[in-house]
Amino acid sequence: MIYTPSSLAVIVFLFMVIGTVALSFYLGSKAKSSAGYFAAGGEIHWFVNGIAFAGDYLSAASFLGICGMVAFFGFDGFLYSIGFLAGWLVALLIIAEPLKRLGKYTFADALASKFQSSGIRSAAGFSTLIVSIVYLIPQMVGAGALVKPLLGLQYWQGVVLVGSIVVIIVVTAGMVSTTYVQFLKGGLLVIFSLVLTILVLNRGIQVAPGGPRVEPQRVTIASDGTKLIDGIPLGLKEGQKNLQPVGKVLSLSEGKQSTGPLDPIRFLTELSGAQVELSQTNKSTVNDKPVVEYAPRVVDGYEMMAPGNHPTFKGIRQQQWFPKLDFVSLMLALFAGTASLPHILIRYYTVKDQASARKSTIVGIAAIGFFYLLTLYIGFGAMVSGSMDPSDSNMAAPLLAKSFSELLFAAVSAIAFTTVLGTVSGLIVAAGGCVAHDFVAGMLGMKLSDHQLIRVAKISSIVIGALAIMAGLAFEGMNVTYLVGWAFAIAASANLPALLMLLFYRDTTKQGVIWGVLVGTISSVLWIAVCPEMFKSLYGLDPKQAWVPFSQPGIVTIPLSFIVIVIVSKLTARAHRTEANETLTS
Amino acid sequence: MHHSANITEHEQDHVIARRQRIGVTLMILFTIAYASFIGLCTFAYDWITQTKVAGIPLTIAYGVGLIVLSLFVALLYGILSRTRS
């Protein structure tokens, strides 16, 4: 679908980007020390940090992905909202305060604090890098996909643009600028989502004129490479054709034509009695050329409030065990992954004490939870707006905004872009800090001055930014929500078992922690590499040939990491006691 | 001086341990609520999708309820941690 280029969108977008970079340079002139660069000197106010948590966490997958998924597949998108938020309780109730008490700059600080082990530091550094890079991929893919329709740029230009801006933000001022970018982005995202929700409820639901569409919309490629819609060149000029939007309400309960303004509960009850026309994408190949068909799909509102409409979740409607396990495994990864994400964990070091860590997490949960409630209304509002692009579910929220006003579209699009900036900058700060502290200073034992540490982190940030750009280009077209689910699964398998065992299992040894982190990381990455989704989407092979029966590894690899920690700790308990005694006597 | 430092440290350990107990208890309760939701969606699909609460499908009501419960548990933990310390 082609969107009319909006100069307003470009102006608002440029204003946000220039403002963000200017803020970074201003804050960069203030942060000179290593503590300032890596942890904002521990001087961020807990409320600012709490909203920055929201800005850090609510990525493109949360905003564009979940709203789009709710708009096209109903309740399934909301399952992500529930899982993502539930994970924050693990962070608040179990992780936040011990992490702040035990660490200084990186997640590895806390993990290595008990044993002062460079081995633990290296293993935790390894898992931090892997998780950060895997989580960067969907962010960059989302950035490329977003910039394409909004600014008329090519996919690769979007990826390079985001990568470059983020590296500038991180290199200029580190955690200070990252925090304020995330604070602004988190605050704006929640405010504008609330505005969108109020507008959706105020508009209510109306039956669209005209009956249901009968014929599918067919996209083919001509011999000269031109994209054709039902045989007519794609475009907005005369003699050209654009894809028609979907999301028409065909009927409401009791024969109503319009509901008028609704409250949040009445909106859901009215929607559950409505019939809506969406689209179903069918891909095929004719004469070695790809053909995509967007066939009309009429759904009951009530059916859209049940899980299992999206391909990722369809397994829960089946009788077989493996598809059900795949679903349970994903929900487990979302639950356990949040408190294991490196860019989230390092935010606990930017506040002054444990009480601030606790209070900022509560503010973060309030902002994130409120936002996730709004995603339900934004998604369902888009579903009945008659403005959705059948070829790109990620555009549901911006196009819903466009159905109200051009200015709102411009603002929501610019905020969506800054969601990517905020999350990517957090990930690059975490990864850069990990290279400087855990590998160069920790594993290699190099004694570096404050200035040298910052320089190492900055160079690492540039390299990681370049890697993220390359990964974003390589994974074009990959399912963003799947990639995010995998990042959560790797983080949950690698980091959470080690953290929990260190806190609650007295007999944990340093070897147990090292092996737990390594086995959790490697087993989850290997599982993903040979899973059905990877066979289908990346290798282009029959998913039935995959080496493992389902695609989400968490349900296997998280318990595996726990088991490894217990077994290795038991096996090395004697050596550990001897070492401890020797340390005491010496 | 050394004696009073020990007492402060002991008190701190005591407060930390008590806060950890509160955290773990609330975590267990929330995990039960979350796991029940996943269990119902997976193994009692027909029941959870066909049951209504105030005209809304139970799936939506339970999902929204979990988000509201998260906010409540977070606030409760904040209050209990503050008063206990």
PDB file of C-alpha atoms in Angstrom, chain B residues 24 33 36 55:
ATOM      1  CA  VAL B  24       8.803 -14.111  47.202  1.00  0.00           C
ATOM      2  CA  ALA B  33      -2.579 -16.360  38.769  1.00  0.00           C
ATOM      3  CA  SER B  36      -3.624 -20.507  35.749  1.00  0.00           C
ATOM      4  CA  GLY B  55     -20.778  -9.363  28.847  1.00  0.00           C
TER       5      GLY B  55
END
